[in-house]
Amino acid sequence: MRRTDALTTIGRNIHTRPERIGGVRLETPSMSAVDALADLWVELADGQLAYGSHLATAPNRAQVRESISRHVVTGRIRVARADDRIVGFVMFTIESATLERTVTRGLVENLYVVPDRREEGIGTRLLEIAEAELREEGANVVMLDVLADNEAARAFYRAQGYEPHRVTVEKSIESDTHSKGQE
């Protein structure tokens, strides 16, 4: 294999040949894209606040930037580019757990397409690429988190064949007078 075809790091082919979907190129990013990707993650996290996310957005940018850098180095991130603009990305990994499991779970950590490029198939293709990479790494199943109130995201994942597996519930305990009958 020629070096221009692939670069193998940690036993993985991290540079796949770019593919196109319409005028969008899907590819493995380089380190030069890390800051733009961190900015997009902040946009993603800001948008999730409307659906009840508790993540601080901009204060987490440095930590997220480091995570994105690790994903670039290990090849566990793909981007969608229109001209020189990144219009979407997916980050993925194999779940590391302290307890033995009956399956190897791949984890889609983040999937984001900028609002003005949605409904073009970009998110679907990024998800398919992540699933294929995770399968190649030995995953039997792929999991991801979606906020309960984000119906558009839930519908998207249902259309891709995802079904609820675990349900997380939460309760605010700051002022719990309602559940104690003290209204």
Coordinates of N, CA, C and O in Angstrom, one line a residue:
M1 N 0.9 -1.2 0.0 CA 0.0 0.0 0.0 C 0.9 1.2 0.0 O 1.8 1.3 0.8
R2 N 0.6 2.2 -0.8 CA 1.4 3.4 -0.9 C 1.0 4.3 0.3 O -0.2 4.4 0.7
R3 N 2.0 5.1 0.7 CA 1.7 6.0 1.8 C 0.6 7.0 1.5 O -0.1 7.4 2.4
T4 N 0.5 7.4 0.3 CA -0.6 8.3 -0.1 C -2.0 7.7 -0.1 O -3.0 8.4 0.0
D5 N -2.0 6.4 -0.1 CA -3.3 5.7 0.0 C -3.8 5.6 1.4 O -5.0 5.6 1.7
A6 N -2.9 5.3 2.4 CA -3.3 5.1 3.8 C -2.2 5.4 4.7 O -1.0 5.3 4.3
L7 N -2.5 5.8 5.9 CA -1.5 6.0 6.9 C -2.0 5.1 8.1 O -3.1 5.2 8.6
T8 N -1.2 4.2 8.5 CA -1.5 3.3 9.6 C -0.9 3.7 10.9 O 0.3 3.9 11.0
T9 N -1.8 4.0 11.8 CA -1.4 4.4 13.2 C -2.1 3.5 14.2 O -3.3 3.3 14.1
I10 N -1.4 2.9 15.1 CA -1.9 2.1 16.1 C -2.7 0.9 15.4 O -3.8 0.6 15.9
G11 N -2.2 0.4 14.4 CA -2.8 -0.7 13.7 C -4.1 -0.4 12.9 O -4.7 -1.3 12.5
R12 N -4.4 0.9 12.7 CA -5.7 1.2 12.1 C -5.4 2.1 10.9 O -4.5 2.9 10.9
N13 N -6.1 1.9 9.8 CA -6.1 2.8 8.7 C -6.9 4.0 9.0 O -8.1 4.0 9.0
I14 N -6.2 5.1 9.3 CA -7.0 6.3 9.8 C -7.3 7.3 8.7 O -8.1 8.2 8.9
H15 N -6.7 7.1 7.5 CA -7.0 8.0 6.4 C -7.7 7.3 5.3 O -7.1 6.6 4.5
T16 N -9.0 7.4 5.3 CA -9.8 6.8 4.3 C -9.8 7.8 3.1 O -9.6 9.0 3.3
R17 N -10.0 7.2 2.0 CA -10.2 8.1 0.8 C -11.4 8.9 0.9 O -12.5 8.4 1.3
P18 N -11.3 10.2 0.7 CA -12.5 11.1 0.8 C -13.6 10.6 -0.2 O -13.3 10.1 -1.3
E19 N -14.8 10.8 0.2 CA -15.9 10.5 -0.7 C -16.8 11.7 -0.8 O -16.6 12.6 0.0
R20 N -17.6 11.8 -1.8 CA -18.4 12.9 -2.0 C -19.9 12.6 -1.9 O -20.3 11.5 -2.3
I21 N -20.7 13.4 -1.3 CA -22.1 13.3 -1.3 C -22.6 14.7 -1.8 O -22.5 15.7 -1.1
G22 N -23.1 14.8 -3.0 CA -23.4 16.1 -3.6 C -22.1 16.9 -3.7 O -21.1 16.4 -4.2
G23 N -22.1 18.1 -3.2 CA -20.9 18.9 -3.2 C -20.1 18.9 -1.9 O -19.3 19.7 -1.7
V24 N -20.4 17.9 -1.1 CA -19.8 17.7 0.2 C -18.8 16.6 0.2 O -19.1 15.5 -0.3
R25 N -17.6 16.9 0.7 CA -16.6 15.8 0.8 C -16.5 15.3 2.2 O -16.5 16.1 3.2
L26 N -16.5 14.0 2.4 CA -16.5 13.3 3.7 C -15.1 12.8 3.8 O -14.6 12.0 3.0
E27 N -14.4 13.1 4.9 CA -13.0 12.8 5.1 C -12.6 12.7 6.5 O -13.3 13.2 7.4
T28 N -11.4 12.2 6.7 CA -10.7 12.2 8.1 C -10.0 13.6 8.2 O -9.3 13.9 7.3
P29 N -10.3 14.3 9.2 CA -9.7 15.7 9.3 C -8.2 15.6 9.7 O -7.8 14.6 10.3
S30 N -7.5 16.7 9.5 CA -6.1 16.8 10.1 C -6.2 17.7 11.3 O -7.2 18.2 11.7
M31 N -5.1 17.8 12.0 CA -5.0 18.6 13.2 C -5.3 20.0 12.9 O -5.8 20.7 13.8
S32 N -5.2 20.5 11.7 CA -5.5 21.9 11.4 C -7.0 22.2 11.6 O -7.4 23.4 11.6
A33 N -7.8 21.2 11.6 CA -9.3 21.4 11.7 C -9.8 21.4 13.2 O -10.9 21.6 13.4
V34 N -8.9 21.1 14.1 CA -9.3 20.9 15.5 C -10.0 22.1 16.1 O -11.1 22.0 16.7
D35 N -9.5 23.3 15.8 CA -10.2 24.5 16.4 C -11.6 24.7 15.8 O -12.5 25.0 16.5
A36 N -11.7 24.6 14.5 CA -13.0 24.7 13.8 C -14.0 23.6 14.4 O -15.2 23.9 14.6
L37 N -13.5 22.4 14.6 CA -14.3 21.4 15.2 C -14.8 21.7 16.6 O -15.9 21.4 17.0
A38 N -13.9 22.2 17.4 CA -14.2 22.6 18.8 C -15.3 23.7 18.7 O -16.2 23.7 19.5
D39 N -15.2 24.6 17.8 CA -16.2 25.7 17.6 C -17.6 25.0 17.3 O -18.6 25.4 17.8
L40 N -17.5 24.0 16.4 CA -18.8 23.4 16.0 C -19.4 22.6 17.2 O -20.6 22.5 17.4
W41 N -18.5 22.0 18.0 CA -19.0 21.3 19.2 C -19.7 22.3 20.1 O -20.8 21.9 20.7
V42 N -19.2 23.5 20.3 CA -19.8 24.5 21.1 C -21.2 24.8 20.5 O -22.2 24.9 21.3
E43 N -21.3 24.9 19.2 CA -22.6 25.2 18.5 C -23.6 24.0 18.9 O -24.7 24.2 19.2
L44 N -23.1 22.8 18.7 CA -23.9 21.6 19.0 C -24.4 21.7 20.5 O -25.6 21.5 20.7
A45 N -23.5 21.9 21.4 CA -23.8 21.9 22.8 C -24.8 23.1 23.1 O -25.7 22.9 23.9
D46 N -24.6 24.2 22.5 CA -25.5 25.4 22.7 C -26.9 25.0 22.2 O -27.9 25.3 22.9
G47 N -27.0 24.3 21.1 CA -28.3 23.9 20.6 C -29.0 22.9 21.5 O -30.2 22.9 21.6
Q48 N -28.2 22.1 22.2 CA -28.8 21.0 23.0 C -29.4 21.6 24.3 O -30.2 21.0 25.0
L49 N -29.0 22.8 24.7 CA -29.5 23.5 25.9 C -31.1 23.6 25.8 O -31.8 23.5 26.8
A50 N -31.6 23.8 24.5 CA -33.0 24.0 24.3 C -33.8 22.7 24.6 O -35.0 22.7 24.8
Y51 N -33.0 21.6 24.7 CA -33.7 20.3 24.9 C -33.3 19.7 26.3 O -33.6 18.6 26.6
G52 N -32.8 20.6 27.2 CA -32.6 20.2 28.6 C -31.2 19.7 28.9 O -30.9 19.2 30.0
S53 N -30.2 19.9 28.0 CA -28.8 19.5 28.3 C -28.3 20.3 29.5 O -28.7 21.5 29.6
H54 N -27.5 19.7 30.3 CA -26.9 20.4 31.4 C -25.4 20.7 31.1 O -24.7 21.2 32.0
L55 N -24.9 20.5 29.9 CA -23.5 20.7 29.6 C -23.3 22.2 29.5 O -24.0 22.9 28.8
A56 N -22.2 22.7 30.2 CA -21.8 24.0 29.9 C -21.1 24.0 28.5 O -20.5 23.0 28.2
T57 N -21.2 25.0 27.8 CA -20.8 25.0 26.4 C -19.4 25.6 26.3 O -18.4 24.8 26.3
A58 N -19.2 26.9 26.2 CA -17.9 27.5 26.0 C -16.9 27.1 27.1 O -15.7 26.9 26.8
P59 N -17.3 27.0 28.4 CA -16.3 26.6 29.4 C -15.7 25.2 29.2 O -14.6 24.9 29.7
N60 N -16.3 24.4 28.4 CA -15.8 23.0 28.1 C -15.0 23.0 26.8 O -14.5 21.9 26.4
R61 N -14.9 24.1 26.1 CA -14.2 24.1 24.8 C -12.8 23.6 24.8 O -12.4 22.7 24.0
A62 N -12.0 23.9 25.8 CA -10.6 23.4 25.9 C -10.5 21.9 26.1 O -9.7 21.2 25.4
Q63 N -11.4 21.4 27.0 CA -11.4 20.0 27.2 C -11.9 19.2 25.9 O -11.4 18.2 25.6
V64 N -12.9 19.8 25.3 CA -13.4 19.2 24.1 C -12.4 19.2 23.0 O -12.2 18.3 22.2
R65 N -11.6 20.3 22.9 CA -10.6 20.5 21.9 C -9.6 19.3 22.1 O -9.1 18.8 21.1
E66 N -9.2 19.0 23.3 CA -8.3 17.9 23.6 C -8.8 16.6 23.1 O -8.2 15.8 22.5
S67 N -10.1 16.4 23.4 CA -10.8 15.1 23.0 C -10.8 15.0 21.5 O -10.5 14.0 20.9
I68 N -11.1 16.1 20.8 CA -11.1 16.1 19.3 C -9.7 15.8 18.8 O -9.6 15.0 17.9
S69 N -8.7 16.4 19.4 CA -7.3 16.1 19.0 C -7.0 14.7 19.1 O -6.4 14.1 18.2
R70 N -7.4 14.0 20.2 CA -7.2 12.6 20.4 C -7.9 11.8 19.3 O -7.4 10.8 18.7
H71 N -9.1 12.2 19.0 CA -9.9 11.5 17.9 C -9.2 11.7 16.5 O -9.3 10.7 15.7
V72 N -8.7 12.8 16.3 CA -8.0 13.0 15.0 C -6.8 12.1 14.9 O -6.6 11.4 13.9
V73 N -6.0 12.0 16.0 CA -4.8 11.2 16.0 C -5.2 9.7 15.8 O -4.5 9.0 15.1
T74 N -6.2 9.3 16.5 CA -6.6 7.9 16.4 C -7.5 7.6 15.2 O -7.9 6.4 14.9
G75 N -7.9 8.6 14.4 CA -8.8 8.4 13.3 C -10.2 8.1 13.6 O -10.9 7.6 12.7
R76 N -10.7 8.5 14.7 CA -12.0 8.2 15.1 C -12.9 9.4 15.0 O -13.8 9.7 15.9
I77 N -12.8 10.2 13.9 CA -13.6 11.3 13.7 C -13.6 11.5 12.1 O -12.6 11.2 11.5
R78 N -14.8 11.9 11.6 CA -14.9 12.2 10.2 C -15.6 13.6 10.1 O -16.4 13.9 11.0
V79 N -15.3 14.3 9.0 CA -15.9 15.6 8.8 C -16.6 15.6 7.4 O -16.2 14.8 6.5
A80 N -17.5 16.5 7.3 CA -18.1 16.8 6.0 C -17.7 18.2 5.7 O -17.9 19.1 6.5
R81 N -17.2 18.4 4.5 CA -16.7 19.7 4.1 C -17.4 20.1 2.8 O -17.5 19.4 1.9
A82 N -17.8 21.4 2.8 CA -18.4 22.0 1.6 C -17.4 23.2 1.3 O -17.3 24.1 2.1
D83 N -16.7 23.0 0.2 CA -15.6 24.0 -0.1 C -14.6 23.9 1.1 O -14.1 22.8 1.4
D84 N -14.3 24.9 1.8 CA -13.3 24.9 2.9 C -14.0 24.9 4.2 O -13.4 25.0 5.3
R85 N -15.3 24.9 4.2 CA -16.1 25.0 5.5 C -16.5 23.6 6.0 O -17.0 22.8 5.2
I86 N -16.3 23.3 7.2 CA -16.7 22.0 7.8 C -18.2 22.2 8.1 O -18.6 23.1 8.9
V87 N -19.0 21.3 7.6 CA -20.5 21.5 7.8 C -21.1 20.3 8.6 O -22.3 20.3 8.9
G88 N -20.2 19.4 9.1 CA -20.7 18.3 9.9 C -19.5 17.5 10.4 O -18.4 17.5 9.8
F89 N -19.8 16.7 11.5 CA -18.7 15.8 11.9 C -19.4 14.7 12.8 O -20.5 14.9 13.3
V90 N -18.6 13.6 12.9 CA -19.0 12.5 13.8 C -17.8 12.1 14.5 O -16.7 12.0 13.9
M91 N -17.9 11.9 15.8 CA -16.9 11.3 16.7 C -17.4 10.0 17.2 O -18.5 9.9 17.6
F92 N -16.5 9.0 17.2 CA -16.9 7.7 17.7 C -15.7 6.9 18.3 O -14.5 7.3 18.1
T93 N -16.0 5.9 19.1 CA -15.0 5.1 19.8 C -15.6 3.8 20.1 O -16.8 3.6 20.0
I94 N -14.8 2.9 20.6 CA -15.2 1.6 21.2 C -15.3 1.9 22.7 O -14.4 2.5 23.3
E95 N -16.5 1.5 23.3 CA -16.7 1.8 24.7 C -15.7 1.0 25.5 O -15.5 -0.2 25.3
S96 N -15.1 1.7 26.5 CA -14.2 1.0 27.4 C -15.0 0.9 28.7 O -15.5 1.9 29.2
A97 N -15.1 -0.3 29.2 CA -15.9 -0.5 30.4 C -15.1 -1.3 31.5 O -14.2 -2.1 31.1
T98 N -15.4 -1.1 32.7 CA -14.7 -1.8 33.7 C -15.3 -3.2 34.0 O -14.7 -4.1 34.5
L99 N -16.6 -3.4 33.6 CA -17.2 -4.7 33.7 C -17.3 -5.4 32.4 O -17.4 -4.8 31.4
E100 N -17.2 -6.7 32.5 CA -17.3 -7.5 31.3 C -18.7 -7.4 30.6 O -19.7 -7.3 31.4
R101 N -18.7 -7.4 29.3 CA -20.0 -7.3 28.6 C -20.2 -8.5 27.7 O -19.2 -9.1 27.3
T102 N -21.4 -8.7 27.3 CA -21.7 -9.8 26.3 C -21.5 -9.3 24.9 O -21.6 -10.2 24.0
V103 N -21.4 -8.0 24.7 CA -21.2 -7.5 23.4 C -20.1 -6.4 23.4 O -19.8 -5.9 24.5
T104 N -19.5 -6.1 22.3 CA -18.6 -5.0 22.2 C -19.4 -3.8 21.6 O -20.0 -3.9 20.5
R105 N -19.5 -2.8 22.4 CA -20.3 -1.6 22.0 C -19.4 -0.5 21.4 O -18.5 -0.1 22.0
G106 N -19.8 -0.1 20.2 CA -19.3 1.1 19.6 C -20.1 2.3 20.2 O -21.3 2.1 20.5
L107 N -19.5 3.4 20.3 CA -20.2 4.6 20.8 C -20.0 5.7 19.8 O -18.9 6.1 19.5
V108 N -21.1 6.3 19.4 CA -21.1 7.5 18.6 C -21.2 8.6 19.7 O -22.3 8.8 20.3
E109 N -20.2 9.4 19.8 CA -20.1 10.4 20.9 C -20.7 11.7 20.5 O -21.4 12.3 21.3
N110 N -20.6 12.1 19.3 CA -21.1 13.3 18.8 C -21.4 13.2 17.3 O -20.6 12.6 16.5
L111 N -22.6 13.6 16.9 CA -22.9 13.7 15.4 C -23.6 15.1 15.2 O -24.6 15.4 15.9
Y112 N -23.0 15.9 14.4 CA -23.6 17.2 14.2 C -23.5 17.6 12.7 O -22.4 17.4 12.1
V113 N -24.5 18.2 12.2 CA -24.5 18.9 10.9 C -25.1 20.3 11.1 O -26.1 20.5 11.8
V114 N -24.4 21.3 10.6 CA -24.9 22.6 10.7 C -26.3 22.8 10.2 O -26.7 22.1 9.2
P115 N -27.1 23.6 10.9 CA -28.5 23.7 10.5 C -28.8 23.9 9.0 O -29.7 23.3 8.4
D116 N -28.0 24.8 8.4 CA -28.3 25.1 7.0 C -27.9 24.0 6.0 O -28.2 24.1 4.8
R117 N -27.4 22.9 6.5 CA -27.0 21.8 5.6 C -27.7 20.5 6.0 O -27.4 19.4 5.5
R118 N -28.7 20.6 6.9 CA -29.5 19.4 7.3 C -30.4 19.0 6.2 O -30.7 19.7 5.3
E119 N -30.9 17.7 6.2 CA -31.8 17.2 5.3 C -31.2 16.9 3.9 O -31.9 16.9 2.9
E120 N -29.9 16.8 3.8 CA -29.2 16.5 2.6 C -28.5 15.2 2.6 O -27.9 14.8 1.6
G121 N -28.7 14.4 3.7 CA -28.1 13.1 3.8 C -26.7 13.1 4.4 O -26.1 12.0 4.5
I122 N -26.2 14.2 4.8 CA -24.9 14.3 5.4 C -24.8 13.6 6.7 O -23.9 12.8 6.9
G123 N -25.7 13.8 7.6 CA -25.7 13.1 8.9 C -25.9 11.6 8.7 O -25.2 10.9 9.4
T124 N -26.7 11.2 7.8 CA -26.9 9.8 7.6 C -25.6 9.2 7.1 O -25.2 8.1 7.6
R125 N -24.9 9.8 6.2 CA -23.7 9.2 5.7 C -22.6 9.3 6.7 O -21.8 8.3 6.8
L126 N -22.5 10.3 7.5 CA -21.5 10.4 8.6 C -21.7 9.2 9.6 O -20.8 8.6 10.0
L127 N -23.0 9.0 9.9 CA -23.4 7.9 10.9 C -23.0 6.6 10.3 O -22.4 5.7 11.0
E128 N -23.3 6.4 9.0 CA -22.9 5.1 8.3 C -21.4 4.9 8.3 O -21.0 3.7 8.6
I129 N -20.7 5.9 8.1 CA -19.2 5.8 8.1 C -18.7 5.4 9.6 O -17.9 4.5 9.7
A130 N -19.3 6.1 10.6 CA -18.9 5.7 12.0 C -19.3 4.3 12.3 O -18.5 3.5 12.9
E131 N -20.4 3.8 11.9 CA -20.9 2.5 12.1 C -19.9 1.5 11.4 O -19.6 0.5 12.0
A132 N -19.5 1.7 10.2 CA -18.6 0.9 9.5 C -17.3 0.8 10.2 O -16.7 -0.3 10.3
E133 N -16.8 1.9 10.6 CA -15.5 1.9 11.3 C -15.6 1.2 12.6 O -14.7 0.4 12.9
L134 N -16.7 1.4 13.3 CA -16.8 0.6 14.6 C -17.0 -0.9 14.4 O -16.4 -1.7 15.1
R135 N -17.7 -1.2 13.3 CA -17.8 -2.7 13.0 C -16.4 -3.2 12.7 O -16.1 -4.3 13.2
E136 N -15.6 -2.5 11.9 CA -14.3 -2.9 11.6 C -13.4 -3.1 12.9 O -12.5 -4.0 12.9
E137 N -13.7 -2.3 13.9 CA -12.9 -2.4 15.1 C -13.5 -3.5 16.1 O -13.0 -3.7 17.2
G138 N -14.6 -4.2 15.6 CA -15.1 -5.3 16.4 C -16.4 -5.0 17.2 O -16.8 -5.9 17.9
A139 N -17.0 -3.9 17.0 CA -18.2 -3.6 17.7 C -19.4 -4.5 17.1 O -19.5 -4.7 15.9
N140 N -20.2 -5.0 18.0 CA -21.4 -5.8 17.7 C -22.6 -4.9 17.6 O -23.6 -5.2 16.9
V141 N -22.6 -3.9 18.4 CA -23.7 -2.9 18.5 C -23.2 -1.5 18.6 O -22.0 -1.3 19.0
V142 N -24.0 -0.5 18.2 CA -23.6 0.9 18.3 C -24.6 1.6 19.2 O -25.8 1.4 19.0
M143 N -24.1 2.4 20.1 CA -25.0 3.1 21.0 C -24.7 4.6 20.9 O -23.6 5.0 20.5
L144 N -25.6 5.4 21.3 CA -25.5 6.8 21.4 C -26.5 7.4 22.3 O -27.5 6.7 22.7
D145 N -26.3 8.6 22.7 CA -27.2 9.3 23.6 C -28.0 10.4 22.8 O -27.4 11.0 21.9
V146 N -29.2 10.5 23.1 CA -30.0 11.6 22.5 C -30.9 12.1 23.6 O -31.4 11.4 24.4
L147 N -31.1 13.4 23.6 CA -31.9 14.0 24.7 C -33.4 13.7 24.4 O -33.8 13.8 23.3
A148 N -34.1 13.4 25.5 CA -35.5 12.9 25.3 C -36.3 14.0 24.6 O -37.2 13.6 23.9
D149 N -36.1 15.2 24.9 CA -36.9 16.3 24.3 C -36.6 16.6 22.8 O -37.3 17.4 22.2
N150 N -35.5 16.1 22.3 CA -35.1 16.4 21.0 C -35.7 15.4 20.0 O -35.1 14.5 19.5
E151 N -37.0 15.7 19.7 CA -37.8 14.8 18.9 C -37.2 14.6 17.5 O -37.2 13.5 16.9
A152 N -36.6 15.7 16.9 CA -36.1 15.6 15.5 C -34.9 14.6 15.5 O -34.8 13.8 14.6
A153 N -34.0 14.7 16.5 CA -32.9 13.8 16.6 C -33.4 12.4 16.9 O -32.9 11.4 16.3
R154 N -34.3 12.2 17.8 CA -34.9 10.9 18.0 C -35.5 10.2 16.8 O -35.3 9.0 16.5
A155 N -36.2 11.0 16.0 CA -36.8 10.5 14.8 C -35.7 10.1 13.7 O -35.8 9.1 13.1
F156 N -34.6 11.0 13.7 CA -33.5 10.7 12.8 C -32.9 9.3 13.1 O -32.7 8.4 12.3
Y157 N -32.6 9.1 14.4 CA -32.0 7.8 14.8 C -32.9 6.7 14.7 O -32.5 5.6 14.3
R158 N -34.2 6.9 14.9 CA -35.2 5.8 14.7 C -35.2 5.4 13.2 O -35.2 4.2 12.9
A159 N -35.1 6.3 12.3 CA -35.1 6.1 10.9 C -33.8 5.3 10.5 O -33.8 4.6 9.5
Q160 N -32.8 5.4 11.3 CA -31.5 4.7 11.0 C -31.5 3.4 11.7 O -30.5 2.7 11.6
G161 N -32.6 3.0 12.4 CA -32.7 1.7 13.0 C -32.3 1.6 14.5 O -32.3 0.5 15.0
Y162 N -32.1 2.8 15.1 CA -31.8 2.8 16.5 C -33.1 2.7 17.3 O -34.1 3.3 17.0
E163 N -33.0 1.9 18.4 CA -34.1 1.7 19.3 C -33.7 2.0 20.7 O -32.5 1.7 21.1
P164 N -34.6 2.4 21.6 CA -34.2 2.6 23.0 C -33.7 1.3 23.6 O -34.2 0.3 23.4
H165 N -32.6 1.5 24.4 CA -32.0 0.3 25.1 C -32.1 0.6 26.6 O -32.5 -0.3 27.3
R166 N -31.6 1.7 27.0 CA -31.7 2.1 28.4 C -32.4 3.5 28.4 O -32.2 4.3 27.5
V167 N -33.0 3.8 29.5 CA -33.7 5.1 29.6 C -33.1 5.7 30.9 O -33.1 5.1 32.0
T168 N -32.6 6.9 30.8 CA -32.1 7.6 31.9 C -33.2 8.6 32.4 O -33.8 9.3 31.6
V169 N -33.4 8.6 33.7 CA -34.4 9.5 34.2 C -33.7 10.4 35.2 O -32.7 10.0 35.8
E170 N -34.2 11.6 35.4 CA -33.6 12.5 36.4 C -34.7 13.3 37.1 O -35.8 13.4 36.6
K171 N -34.3 13.8 38.2 CA -35.2 14.6 39.0 C -34.4 15.7 39.7 O -33.3 15.5 40.2
S172 N -34.9 16.9 39.7 CA -34.3 18.0 40.3 C -34.5 17.9 41.8 O -35.7 17.6 42.2
I173 N -33.5 18.0 42.6 CA -33.7 18.0 44.1 C -33.5 19.3 44.8 O -33.5 19.4 46.0
E174 N -33.3 20.4 44.0 CA -33.1 21.7 44.6 C -34.3 22.1 45.3 O -34.2 22.6 46.4
S175 N -35.5 22.0 44.8 CA -36.7 22.3 45.4 C -37.7 21.2 45.2 O -38.4 21.2 44.2
D176 N -37.8 20.3 46.1 CA -38.6 19.1 45.9 C -39.9 19.1 46.7 O -40.3 18.2 47.2
T177 N -40.5 20.3 46.7 CA -41.8 20.4 47.5 C -42.9 19.7 46.8 O -43.8 19.2 47.5
H178 N -42.9 19.6 45.5 CA -44.0 19.0 44.8 C -44.2 17.5 45.1 O -45.2 17.1 45.4
S179 N -43.1 16.8 45.1 CA -43.1 15.4 45.3 C -43.4 15.1 46.8 O -43.8 14.0 47.1
K180 N -43.2 16.0 47.7 CA -43.5 15.8 49.1 C -44.9 16.4 49.5 O -45.2 16.4 50.7
G181 N -45.7 16.8 48.5 CA -47.0 17.3 48.8 C -47.1 18.7 49.4 O -48.0 19.0 50.0
Q182 N -46.0 19.4 49.3 CA -45.9 20.8 49.9 C -45.9 21.8 48.8 O -44.9 22.4 48.5
E183 N -47.0 22.1 48.2 CA -47.1 23.0 47.1 C -47.4 24.4 47.5 O -48.0 24.8 48.4

